[in-house]
């Protein structure tokens, strides 16, 4: 996964160009397990000082695994009696949150901190 954000700071808001590239997504309907990808692009206008949920996605991953009694499942003829198969699944959620702060506000807060702490910056 690769995310690129290009901000343009305006007086009252910030315009962000967001590009999200997802790679390595297997297609469940294909037998040769080719991986697919997707590119999502958007432009959003954000106000300063607010929290935004810019995007989110979820995906499921299922893997078939083999279990059973350790030594007995490996025996040649009767091993299948002690062997079992199960599916291990996991679901993940990914969310992209953005907080936009004005660079002027950050600089003024830093100057106030320097003045209060008595550090002269030398």
mmCIF file of N, CA and C in Angstrom:
data_model
loop_
_atom_site.group_PDB
_atom_site.id
_atom_site.type_symbol
_atom_site.label_atom_id
_atom_site.label_comp_id
_atom_site.label_asym_id
_atom_site.label_seq_id
_atom_site.Cartn_x
_atom_site.Cartn_y
_atom_site.Cartn_z
ATOM 1 N N UNK A 1 0.850 -1.160 0.000
ATOM 2 C CA UNK A 1 0.000 0.000 0.000
ATOM 3 C C UNK A 1 0.905 1.234 0.000
ATOM 4 N N UNK A 2 0.556 2.190 -0.815
ATOM 5 C CA UNK A 2 1.312 3.441 -0.902
ATOM 6 C C UNK A 2 0.323 4.593 -0.954
ATOM 7 N N UNK A 3 0.548 5.597 -0.103
ATOM 8 C CA UNK A 3 -0.346 6.751 -0.067
ATOM 9 C C UNK A 3 0.478 8.015 -0.275
ATOM 10 N N UNK A 4 0.027 8.864 -1.199
ATOM 11 C CA UNK A 4 0.697 10.124 -1.488
ATOM 12 C C UNK A 4 -0.284 11.265 -1.254
ATOM 13 N N UNK A 5 0.135 12.248 -0.450
ATOM 14 C CA UNK A 5 -0.704 13.413 -0.169
ATOM 15 C C UNK A 5 0.061 14.660 -0.596
ATOM 16 N N UNK A 6 -0.578 15.488 -1.429
ATOM 17 C CA UNK A 6 0.012 16.753 -1.862
ATOM 18 C C UNK A 6 -0.880 17.888 -1.368
ATOM 19 N N UNK A 7 -0.448 18.596 -0.303
ATOM 20 C CA UNK A 7 -1.287 19.676 0.226
ATOM 21 C C UNK A 7 -0.996 21.011 -0.458
ATOM 22 N N UNK A 8 -2.046 21.833 -0.579
ATOM 23 C CA UNK A 8 -1.909 23.234 -1.011
ATOM 24 C C UNK A 8 -2.615 24.064 0.056
ATOM 25 N N UNK A 9 -1.829 24.859 0.775
ATOM 26 C CA UNK A 9 -2.364 25.629 1.889
ATOM 27 C C UNK A 9 -2.908 26.959 1.401
ATOM 28 N N UNK A 10 -4.187 27.189 1.668
ATOM 29 C CA UNK A 10 -4.850 28.442 1.343
ATOM 30 C C UNK A 10 -5.123 29.186 2.652
ATOM 31 N N UNK A 11 -5.716 30.360 2.564
ATOM 32 C CA UNK A 11 -5.950 31.160 3.766
ATOM 33 C C UNK A 11 -6.947 30.491 4.716
ATOM 34 N N UNK A 12 -8.108 30.045 4.212
ATOM 35 C CA UNK A 12 -9.148 29.473 5.065
ATOM 36 C C UNK A 12 -9.214 27.958 5.043
ATOM 37 N N UNK A 13 -8.516 27.324 4.128
ATOM 38 C CA UNK A 13 -8.616 25.870 4.017
ATOM 39 C C UNK A 13 -7.357 25.310 3.363
ATOM 40 N N UNK A 14 -7.337 24.012 3.270
ATOM 41 C CA UNK A 14 -6.221 23.311 2.641
ATOM 42 C C UNK A 14 -6.802 22.353 1.603
ATOM 43 N N UNK A 15 -6.297 22.417 0.391
ATOM 44 C CA UNK A 15 -6.738 21.511 -0.668
ATOM 45 C C UNK A 15 -5.699 20.400 -0.766
ATOM 46 N N UNK A 16 -6.155 19.153 -0.629
ATOM 47 C CA UNK A 16 -5.238 18.018 -0.672
ATOM 48 C C UNK A 16 -5.568 17.111 -1.842
ATOM 49 N N UNK A 17 -4.538 16.760 -2.575
ATOM 50 C CA UNK A 17 -4.660 15.739 -3.607
ATOM 51 C C UNK A 17 -4.150 14.444 -2.993
ATOM 52 N N UNK A 18 -5.010 13.439 -2.966
ATOM 53 C CA UNK A 18 -4.691 12.177 -2.305
ATOM 54 C C UNK A 18 -4.685 11.068 -3.342
ATOM 55 N N UNK A 19 -3.645 10.261 -3.316
ATOM 56 C CA UNK A 19 -3.526 9.119 -4.212
ATOM 57 C C UNK A 19 -3.200 7.893 -3.368
ATOM 58 N N UNK A 20 -3.978 6.841 -3.516
ATOM 59 C CA UNK A 20 -3.791 5.604 -2.767
ATOM 60 C C UNK A 20 -3.590 4.474 -3.760
ATOM 61 N N UNK A 21 -2.494 3.754 -3.616
ATOM 62 C CA UNK A 21 -2.178 2.646 -4.514
ATOM 63 C C UNK A 21 -2.132 1.361 -3.699
ATOM 64 N N UNK A 22 -2.971 0.403 -4.072
ATOM 65 C CA UNK A 22 -3.020 -0.894 -3.402
ATOM 66 C C UNK A 22 -2.469 -1.946 -4.353
ATOM 67 N N UNK A 23 -1.509 -2.728 -3.887
ATOM 68 C CA UNK A 23 -0.914 -3.796 -4.687
ATOM 69 C C UNK A 23 -1.033 -5.116 -3.943
ATOM 70 N N UNK A 24 -0.899 -6.198 -4.692
ATOM 71 C CA UNK A 24 -0.858 -7.520 -4.083
ATOM 72 C C UNK A 24 -2.191 -8.034 -3.601
ATOM 73 N N UNK A 25 -3.275 -7.626 -4.227
ATOM 74 C CA UNK A 25 -4.602 -8.106 -3.852
ATOM 75 C C UNK A 25 -4.924 -9.311 -4.729
ATOM 76 N N UNK A 26 -5.016 -10.520 -4.157
ATOM 77 C CA UNK A 26 -5.320 -11.685 -4.995
ATOM 78 C C UNK A 26 -6.784 -11.698 -5.409
ATOM 79 N N UNK A 27 -7.036 -12.153 -6.613
ATOM 80 C CA UNK A 27 -8.396 -12.284 -7.116
ATOM 81 C C UNK A 27 -8.908 -13.666 -6.732
ATOM 82 N N UNK A 28 -9.999 -13.731 -5.984
ATOM 83 C CA UNK A 28 -10.511 -14.995 -5.463
ATOM 84 C C UNK A 28 -11.034 -15.912 -6.564
ATOM 85 N N UNK A 29 -11.436 -15.383 -7.712
ATOM 86 C CA UNK A 29 -12.020 -16.202 -8.771
ATOM 87 C C UNK A 29 -10.985 -16.814 -9.708
ATOM 88 N N UNK A 30 -9.732 -16.424 -9.600
ATOM 89 C CA UNK A 30 -8.687 -16.914 -10.493
ATOM 90 C C UNK A 30 -7.982 -18.102 -9.851
ATOM 91 N N UNK A 31 -7.691 -19.126 -10.641
ATOM 92 C CA UNK A 31 -6.991 -20.293 -10.132
ATOM 93 C C UNK A 31 -5.482 -20.098 -10.083
ATOM 94 N N UNK A 32 -4.939 -19.209 -10.892
ATOM 95 C CA UNK A 32 -3.490 -19.019 -10.917
ATOM 96 C C UNK A 32 -3.022 -17.969 -9.909
ATOM 97 N N UNK A 33 -3.892 -17.478 -9.059
ATOM 98 C CA UNK A 33 -3.578 -16.554 -7.967
ATOM 99 C C UNK A 33 -2.822 -15.312 -8.432
ATOM 100 N N UNK A 34 -3.256 -14.745 -9.537
ATOM 101 C CA UNK A 34 -2.673 -13.475 -9.972
ATOM 102 C C UNK A 34 -3.032 -12.397 -8.957
ATOM 103 N N UNK A 35 -2.135 -11.474 -8.798
ATOM 104 C CA UNK A 35 -2.434 -10.367 -7.890
ATOM 105 C C UNK A 35 -2.868 -9.154 -8.691
ATOM 106 N N UNK A 36 -3.797 -8.456 -8.143
ATOM 107 C CA UNK A 36 -4.353 -7.267 -8.779
ATOM 108 C C UNK A 36 -4.004 -6.054 -7.933
ATOM 109 N N UNK A 37 -4.275 -4.899 -8.476
ATOM 110 C CA UNK A 37 -4.043 -3.660 -7.744
ATOM 111 C C UNK A 37 -5.107 -2.643 -8.090
ATOM 112 N N UNK A 38 -5.089 -1.570 -7.357
ATOM 113 C CA UNK A 38 -6.044 -0.490 -7.606
ATOM 114 C C UNK A 38 -5.381 0.832 -7.252
ATOM 115 N N UNK A 39 -5.762 1.866 -7.976
ATOM 116 C CA UNK A 39 -5.291 3.218 -7.689
ATOM 117 C C UNK A 39 -6.513 4.108 -7.504
ATOM 118 N N UNK A 40 -6.574 4.762 -6.359
ATOM 119 C CA UNK A 40 -7.678 5.667 -6.048
ATOM 120 C C UNK A 40 -7.107 7.071 -5.918
ATOM 121 N N UNK A 41 -7.739 8.033 -6.591
ATOM 122 C CA UNK A 41 -7.276 9.415 -6.528
ATOM 123 C C UNK A 41 -8.453 10.331 -6.228
ATOM 124 N N UNK A 42 -8.191 11.348 -5.403
ATOM 125 C CA UNK A 42 -9.249 12.284 -5.047
ATOM 126 C C UNK A 42 -8.626 13.617 -4.637
ATOM 127 N N UNK A 43 -9.425 14.662 -4.723
ATOM 128 C CA UNK A 43 -9.035 15.985 -4.246
ATOM 129 C C UNK A 43 -10.077 16.429 -3.229
ATOM 130 N N UNK A 44 -9.615 16.828 -2.041
ATOM 131 C CA UNK A 44 -10.536 17.237 -0.980
ATOM 132 C C UNK A 44 -10.150 18.618 -0.467
ATOM 133 N N UNK A 45 -11.163 19.358 -0.015
ATOM 134 C CA UNK A 45 -10.975 20.690 0.559
ATOM 135 C C UNK A 45 -11.222 20.575 2.059
ATOM 136 N N UNK A 46 -10.199 20.820 2.878
ATOM 137 C CA UNK A 46 -10.283 20.618 4.318
ATOM 138 C C UNK A 46 -10.095 21.939 5.054
ATOM 139 N N UNK A 47 -10.899 22.144 6.105
ATOM 140 C CA UNK A 47 -10.747 23.326 6.947
ATOM 141 C C UNK A 47 -9.677 23.054 8.001
ATOM 142 N N UNK A 48 -9.030 24.108 8.442
ATOM 143 C CA UNK A 48 -7.969 23.972 9.430
ATOM 144 C C UNK A 48 -8.526 23.591 10.792
ATOM 145 N N UNK A 49 -7.780 22.749 11.522
ATOM 146 C CA UNK A 49 -8.119 22.410 12.893
ATOM 147 C C UNK A 49 -9.189 21.355 13.067
ATOM 148 N N UNK A 50 -9.688 20.763 12.008
ATOM 149 C CA UNK A 50 -10.718 19.733 12.113
ATOM 150 C C UNK A 50 -10.127 18.378 11.739
ATOM 151 N N UNK A 51 -10.745 17.322 12.264
ATOM 152 C CA UNK A 51 -10.320 15.958 11.963
ATOM 153 C C UNK A 51 -11.221 15.414 10.867
ATOM 154 N N UNK A 52 -10.620 14.825 9.843
ATOM 155 C CA UNK A 52 -11.374 14.284 8.715
ATOM 156 C C UNK A 52 -11.020 12.818 8.511
ATOM 157 N N UNK A 53 -12.038 12.028 8.252
ATOM 158 C CA UNK A 53 -11.833 10.656 7.796
ATOM 159 C C UNK A 53 -11.798 10.730 6.279
ATOM 160 N N UNK A 54 -10.606 10.670 5.721
ATOM 161 C CA UNK A 54 -10.432 10.851 4.283
ATOM 162 C C UNK A 54 -10.822 9.591 3.529
ATOM 163 N N UNK A 55 -10.565 8.443 4.097
ATOM 164 C CA UNK A 55 -10.912 7.203 3.409
ATOM 165 C C UNK A 55 -10.728 6.013 4.326
ATOM 166 N N UNK A 56 -11.329 4.907 3.950
ATOM 167 C CA UNK A 56 -11.152 3.667 4.690
ATOM 168 C C UNK A 56 -11.474 2.498 3.770
ATOM 169 N N UNK A 57 -10.914 1.366 4.100
ATOM 170 C CA UNK A 57 -11.259 0.147 3.383
ATOM 171 C C UNK A 57 -11.053 -1.036 4.313
ATOM 172 N N UNK A 58 -11.636 -2.156 3.955
ATOM 173 C CA UNK A 58 -11.466 -3.380 4.725
ATOM 174 C C UNK A 58 -11.226 -4.529 3.759
ATOM 175 N N UNK A 59 -10.585 -5.562 4.268
ATOM 176 C CA UNK A 59 -10.381 -6.743 3.437
ATOM 177 C C UNK A 59 -10.382 -7.990 4.308
ATOM 178 N N UNK A 60 -10.754 -9.095 3.691
ATOM 179 C CA UNK A 60 -10.781 -10.395 4.347
ATOM 180 C C UNK A 60 -9.668 -11.258 3.788
ATOM 181 N N UNK A 61 -9.077 -12.056 4.648
ATOM 182 C CA UNK A 61 -8.045 -12.990 4.217
ATOM 183 C C UNK A 61 -8.380 -14.339 4.833
ATOM 184 N N UNK A 62 -8.499 -15.379 3.998
ATOM 185 C CA UNK A 62 -8.806 -16.723 4.470
ATOM 186 C C UNK A 62 -7.752 -17.687 3.950
ATOM 187 N N UNK A 63 -7.261 -18.549 4.848
ATOM 188 C CA UNK A 63 -6.241 -19.534 4.494
ATOM 189 C C UNK A 63 -6.683 -20.880 5.037
ATOM 190 N N UNK A 64 -6.638 -21.920 4.182
ATOM 191 C CA UNK A 64 -6.959 -23.266 4.639
ATOM 192 C C UNK A 64 -5.705 -23.883 5.235
ATOM 193 N N UNK A 65 -5.825 -24.405 6.466
ATOM 194 C CA UNK A 65 -4.686 -24.993 7.165
ATOM 195 C C UNK A 65 -5.004 -26.422 7.573
ATOM 196 N N UNK A 66 -3.944 -27.153 7.851
ATOM 197 C CA UNK A 66 -4.074 -28.552 8.245
ATOM 198 C C UNK A 66 -3.717 -28.682 9.714
ATOM 199 N N UNK A 67 -4.517 -29.438 10.440
ATOM 200 C CA UNK A 67 -4.259 -29.670 11.853
ATOM 201 C C UNK A 67 -4.486 -31.129 12.184
ATOM 202 N N UNK A 68 -4.349 -31.467 13.431
ATOM 203 C CA UNK A 68 -4.569 -32.836 13.868
ATOM 204 C C UNK A 68 -3.565 -33.241 14.922
ATOM 205 N N UNK A 69 -3.552 -34.524 15.225
ATOM 206 C CA UNK A 69 -2.623 -35.059 16.213
ATOM 207 C C UNK A 69 -1.257 -35.204 15.549
ATOM 208 N N UNK A 70 -0.245 -34.614 16.136
ATOM 209 C CA UNK A 70 1.053 -34.411 15.490
ATOM 210 C C UNK A 70 1.634 -35.665 14.841
ATOM 211 N N UNK A 71 1.864 -36.703 15.547
ATOM 212 C CA UNK A 71 2.535 -37.875 14.983
ATOM 213 C C UNK A 71 1.573 -38.745 14.179
ATOM 214 N N UNK A 72 0.356 -38.901 14.667
ATOM 215 C CA UNK A 72 -0.590 -39.831 14.043
ATOM 216 C C UNK A 72 -1.097 -39.358 12.685
ATOM 217 N N UNK A 73 -1.211 -38.065 12.479
ATOM 218 C CA UNK A 73 -1.723 -37.560 11.194
ATOM 219 C C UNK A 73 -0.753 -37.806 10.047
ATOM 220 N N UNK A 74 0.519 -38.090 10.348
ATOM 221 C CA UNK A 74 1.525 -38.314 9.319
ATOM 222 C C UNK A 74 1.707 -39.788 8.958
ATOM 223 N N UNK A 75 0.973 -40.695 9.604
ATOM 224 C CA UNK A 75 1.080 -42.121 9.279
ATOM 225 C C UNK A 75 0.485 -42.391 7.903
ATOM 226 N N UNK A 76 1.083 -43.301 7.115
ATOM 227 C CA UNK A 76 0.679 -43.504 5.715
ATOM 228 C C UNK A 76 -0.769 -43.938 5.497
ATOM 229 N N UNK A 77 -1.272 -44.920 6.169
ATOM 230 C CA UNK A 77 -2.596 -45.464 5.845
ATOM 231 C C UNK A 77 -3.691 -44.868 6.724
ATOM 232 N N UNK A 78 -3.464 -44.791 8.012
ATOM 233 C CA UNK A 78 -4.513 -44.319 8.927
ATOM 234 C C UNK A 78 -4.354 -42.848 9.317
ATOM 235 N N UNK A 79 -3.420 -42.167 8.719
ATOM 236 C CA UNK A 79 -3.163 -40.769 9.078
ATOM 237 C C UNK A 79 -4.342 -39.845 8.837
ATOM 238 N N UNK A 80 -5.130 -40.131 7.801
ATOM 239 C CA UNK A 80 -6.276 -39.261 7.491
ATOM 240 C C UNK A 80 -7.347 -39.290 8.580
ATOM 241 N N UNK A 81 -7.357 -40.341 9.411
ATOM 242 C CA UNK A 81 -8.309 -40.404 10.523
ATOM 243 C C UNK A 81 -7.978 -39.377 11.612
ATOM 244 N N UNK A 82 -6.726 -38.996 11.696
ATOM 245 C CA UNK A 82 -6.273 -38.084 12.743
ATOM 246 C C UNK A 82 -5.957 -36.685 12.208
ATOM 247 N N UNK A 83 -6.331 -36.440 10.968
ATOM 248 C CA UNK A 83 -6.028 -35.170 10.309
ATOM 249 C C UNK A 83 -7.307 -34.356 10.158
ATOM 250 N N UNK A 84 -7.193 -33.059 10.294
ATOM 251 C CA UNK A 84 -8.353 -32.188 10.085
ATOM 252 C C UNK A 84 -7.904 -30.937 9.333
ATOM 253 N N UNK A 85 -8.842 -30.344 8.624
ATOM 254 C CA UNK A 85 -8.584 -29.108 7.890
ATOM 255 C C UNK A 85 -9.498 -28.026 8.441
ATOM 256 N N UNK A 86 -8.975 -26.837 8.533
ATOM 257 C CA UNK A 86 -9.774 -25.715 9.010
ATOM 258 C C UNK A 86 -9.377 -24.462 8.242
ATOM 259 N N UNK A 87 -10.259 -23.483 8.275
ATOM 260 C CA UNK A 87 -10.015 -22.219 7.580
ATOM 261 C C UNK A 87 -9.761 -21.136 8.626
ATOM 262 N N UNK A 88 -8.617 -20.483 8.488
ATOM 263 C CA UNK A 88 -8.263 -19.379 9.378
ATOM 264 C C UNK A 88 -8.567 -18.075 8.647
ATOM 265 N N UNK A 89 -9.402 -17.247 9.241
ATOM 266 C CA UNK A 89 -9.829 -15.997 8.598
ATOM 267 C C UNK A 89 -9.429 -14.801 9.449
ATOM 268 N N UNK A 90 -9.148 -13.709 8.778
ATOM 269 C CA UNK A 90 -8.926 -12.448 9.471
ATOM 270 C C UNK A 90 -9.511 -11.322 8.637
ATOM 271 N N UNK A 91 -10.007 -10.325 9.320
ATOM 272 C CA UNK A 91 -10.571 -9.152 8.660
ATOM 273 C C UNK A 91 -9.847 -7.932 9.200
ATOM 274 N N UNK A 92 -9.418 -7.065 8.291
ATOM 275 C CA UNK A 92 -8.698 -5.862 8.698
ATOM 276 C C UNK A 92 -9.411 -4.626 8.174
ATOM 277 N N UNK A 93 -9.371 -3.587 8.988
ATOM 278 C CA UNK A 93 -9.923 -2.292 8.616
ATOM 279 C C UNK A 93 -8.784 -1.273 8.629
ATOM 280 N N UNK A 94 -8.687 -0.481 7.587
ATOM 281 C CA UNK A 94 -7.675 0.568 7.497
ATOM 282 C C UNK A 94 -8.408 1.890 7.309
ATOM 283 N N UNK A 95 -8.091 2.877 8.166
ATOM 284 C CA UNK A 95 -8.738 4.187 8.089
ATOM 285 C C UNK A 95 -7.667 5.264 7.962
ATOM 286 N N UNK A 96 -7.945 6.280 7.175
ATOM 287 C CA UNK A 96 -7.029 7.393 6.966
ATOM 288 C C UNK A 96 -7.637 8.649 7.569
ATOM 289 N N UNK A 97 -7.023 9.124 8.650
ATOM 290 C CA UNK A 97 -7.477 10.339 9.326
ATOM 291 C C UNK A 97 -6.486 11.460 9.038
ATOM 292 N N UNK A 98 -6.997 12.664 8.854
ATOM 293 C CA UNK A 98 -6.150 13.820 8.571
ATOM 294 C C UNK A 98 -6.569 14.964 9.484
ATOM 295 N N UNK A 99 -5.586 15.605 10.120
ATOM 296 C CA UNK A 99 -5.804 16.841 10.869
ATOM 297 C C UNK A 99 -4.941 17.905 10.199
ATOM 298 N N UNK A 100 -5.549 18.996 9.787
ATOM 299 C CA UNK A 100 -4.816 20.052 9.084
ATOM 300 C C UNK A 100 -4.622 21.225 10.034
ATOM 301 N N UNK A 101 -3.363 21.637 10.213
ATOM 302 C CA UNK A 101 -3.042 22.807 11.034
ATOM 303 C C UNK A 101 -2.337 23.827 10.156
ATOM 304 N N UNK A 102 -2.650 25.071 10.376
ATOM 305 C CA UNK A 102 -1.982 26.136 9.615
ATOM 306 C C UNK A 102 -0.533 26.243 10.047
ATOM 307 N N UNK A 103 0.359 26.391 9.099
ATOM 308 C CA UNK A 103 1.777 26.523 9.444
ATOM 309 C C UNK A 103 2.023 27.798 10.241
ATOM 310 N N UNK A 104 1.218 28.839 10.023
ATOM 311 C CA UNK A 104 1.351 30.096 10.776
ATOM 312 C C UNK A 104 1.041 29.843 12.249
ATOM 313 N N UNK A 105 -0.015 29.038 12.527
ATOM 314 C CA UNK A 105 -0.363 28.716 13.905
ATOM 315 C C UNK A 105 0.752 27.922 14.572
ATOM 316 N N UNK A 106 1.346 26.987 13.845
ATOM 317 C CA UNK A 106 2.426 26.191 14.411
ATOM 318 C C UNK A 106 3.626 27.060 14.760
ATOM 319 N N UNK A 107 3.970 27.989 13.876
ATOM 320 C CA UNK A 107 5.109 28.873 14.135
ATOM 321 C C UNK A 107 4.851 29.792 15.317
ATOM 322 N N UNK A 108 3.625 30.331 15.423
ATOM 323 C CA UNK A 108 3.335 31.228 16.544
ATOM 324 C C UNK A 108 3.352 30.460 17.859
ATOM 325 N N UNK A 109 2.854 29.215 17.861
ATOM 326 C CA UNK A 109 2.900 28.403 19.076
ATOM 327 C C UNK A 109 4.340 28.086 19.460
ATOM 328 N N UNK A 110 5.195 27.837 18.477
ATOM 329 C CA UNK A 110 6.588 27.551 18.749
ATOM 330 C C UNK A 110 7.289 28.787 19.316
ATOM 331 N N UNK A 111 6.995 29.957 18.759
ATOM 332 C CA UNK A 111 7.590 31.197 19.272
ATOM 333 C C UNK A 111 7.158 31.464 20.708
ATOM 334 N N UNK A 112 5.866 31.203 21.020
ATOM 335 C CA UNK A 112 5.379 31.381 22.387
ATOM 336 C C UNK A 112 6.104 30.438 23.339
ATOM 337 N N UNK A 113 6.314 29.194 22.907
ATOM 338 C CA UNK A 113 7.002 28.216 23.748
ATOM 339 C C UNK A 113 8.438 28.657 24.023
ATOM 340 N N UNK A 114 9.130 29.146 22.996
ATOM 341 C CA UNK A 114 10.517 29.591 23.155
ATOM 342 C C UNK A 114 10.580 30.771 24.115
ATOM 343 N N UNK A 115 9.635 31.713 24.001
ATOM 344 C CA UNK A 115 9.633 32.885 24.883
ATOM 345 C C UNK A 115 9.333 32.486 26.325
ATOM 346 N N UNK A 116 8.389 31.545 26.527
ATOM 347 C CA UNK A 116 8.028 31.123 27.878
ATOM 348 C C UNK A 116 9.144 30.325 28.539
ATOM 349 N N UNK A 117 9.857 29.522 27.760
ATOM 350 C CA UNK A 117 10.888 28.666 28.349
ATOM 351 C C UNK A 117 12.201 29.401 28.582
ATOM 352 N N UNK A 118 12.356 30.590 28.004
ATOM 353 C CA UNK A 118 13.572 31.361 28.196
ATOM 354 C C UNK A 118 14.722 30.923 27.313
ATOM 355 N N UNK A 119 14.459 30.055 26.359
ATOM 356 C CA UNK A 119 15.501 29.607 25.437
ATOM 357 C C UNK A 119 15.656 30.670 24.367
ATOM 358 N N UNK A 120 16.892 31.089 24.107
ATOM 359 C CA UNK A 120 17.086 32.160 23.133
ATOM 360 C C UNK A 120 17.417 31.644 21.744
ATOM 361 N N UNK A 121 17.488 30.309 21.557
ATOM 362 C CA UNK A 121 17.702 29.747 20.228
ATOM 363 C C UNK A 121 19.139 29.774 19.773
ATOM 364 N N UNK A 122 20.093 30.133 20.658
ATOM 365 C CA UNK A 122 21.512 30.177 20.277
ATOM 366 C C UNK A 122 22.232 28.958 20.774
#
